[in-house]
Amino acid sequence: MAGPVGTRPLAGVFATRSPDRPDPIGLHEVHILTIAGTRVHVRHLEALDATPILDVKPLLTQDR
């Protein structure tokens, strides 16, 4: 539940879970395999090889 207006710090759209983004970005549930430096290797991503991953957030469900 959101708090009163003005109680949260301002954040850019990419720091939120907003569905209203400036450009269409694909959202996919992926499994992180490894993280090596600035590279994140995942499986189940519906994209071409070497497509940059812009953001990674945990999957929120009702049971966790």
Short mmCIF file of C-alpha atoms in Angstrom, two decimals:
data_model
loop_
_atom_site.label_atom_id
_atom_site.label_comp_id
_atom_site.label_asym_id
_atom_site.label_seq_id
_atom_site.Cartn_x
_atom_site.Cartn_y
_atom_site.Cartn_z
CA MET A 1 0.00 0.00 0.00
CA ALA A 2 1.37 3.40 -0.93
CA GLY A 3 2.01 5.97 1.76
CA PRO A 4 0.93 9.60 1.76
CA VAL A 5 2.05 11.73 -1.17
CA GLY A 6 5.60 13.01 -0.74
CA THR A 7 6.78 10.40 1.78
CA ARG A 8 8.88 8.43 -0.72
CA PRO A 9 12.00 9.83 -2.42
CA LEU A 10 11.74 10.64 -6.10
CA ALA A 11 12.91 7.78 -8.32
CA GLY A 12 13.31 7.39 -12.05
CA VAL A 13 10.96 5.10 -13.97
CA PHE A 14 13.69 2.46 -14.37
CA ALA A 15 14.07 2.23 -10.58
CA THR A 16 10.39 1.35 -10.17
CA ARG A 17 8.13 -1.47 -11.29
CA SER A 18 6.05 0.94 -13.37
CA PRO A 19 4.43 -0.57 -16.48
CA ASP A 20 4.57 2.93 -18.05
CA ARG A 21 8.05 3.12 -19.50
CA PRO A 22 9.39 5.57 -22.09
CA ASP A 23 10.29 2.76 -24.51
CA PRO A 24 8.85 -0.73 -24.69
CA ILE A 25 11.05 -3.12 -22.75
CA GLY A 26 10.47 -6.86 -22.66
CA LEU A 27 9.80 -8.37 -19.27
CA HIS A 28 10.86 -11.97 -18.87
CA GLU A 29 11.17 -14.33 -15.96
CA VAL A 30 14.73 -15.66 -16.19
CA HIS A 31 17.05 -17.79 -14.12
CA ILE A 32 20.44 -16.28 -13.28
CA LEU A 33 23.19 -18.81 -13.99
CA THR A 34 26.35 -16.82 -13.20
CA ILE A 35 27.53 -13.28 -12.62
CA ALA A 36 31.07 -12.52 -13.81
CA GLY A 37 32.11 -8.88 -13.48
CA THR A 38 29.62 -6.86 -15.51
CA ARG A 39 28.18 -9.92 -17.28
CA VAL A 40 25.07 -11.70 -16.09
CA HIS A 41 24.41 -15.08 -17.71
CA VAL A 42 20.77 -16.14 -17.70
CA ARG A 43 18.56 -18.82 -19.20
CA HIS A 44 15.03 -18.53 -20.54
CA LEU A 45 15.50 -14.98 -21.85
CA GLU A 46 13.48 -14.35 -25.00
CA ALA A 47 16.05 -12.21 -26.81
CA LEU A 48 18.88 -12.42 -29.31
CA ASP A 49 22.34 -13.39 -28.07
CA ALA A 50 24.26 -10.46 -26.56
CA THR A 51 21.10 -8.41 -25.95
CA PRO A 52 21.84 -6.16 -22.96
CA ILE A 53 19.89 -6.75 -19.75
CA LEU A 54 18.85 -3.36 -18.41
CA ASP A 55 17.48 -4.30 -15.04
CA VAL A 56 17.10 -7.35 -12.82
CA LYS A 57 14.47 -7.53 -10.08
CA PRO A 58 13.35 -10.47 -7.96
CA LEU A 59 10.07 -12.10 -8.89
CA LEU A 60 7.51 -11.19 -6.26
CA THR A 61 4.74 -13.69 -5.61
CA GLN A 62 2.07 -13.95 -2.91
CA ASP A 63 3.93 -16.73 -1.09
CA ARG A 64 7.31 -14.92 -0.90
#
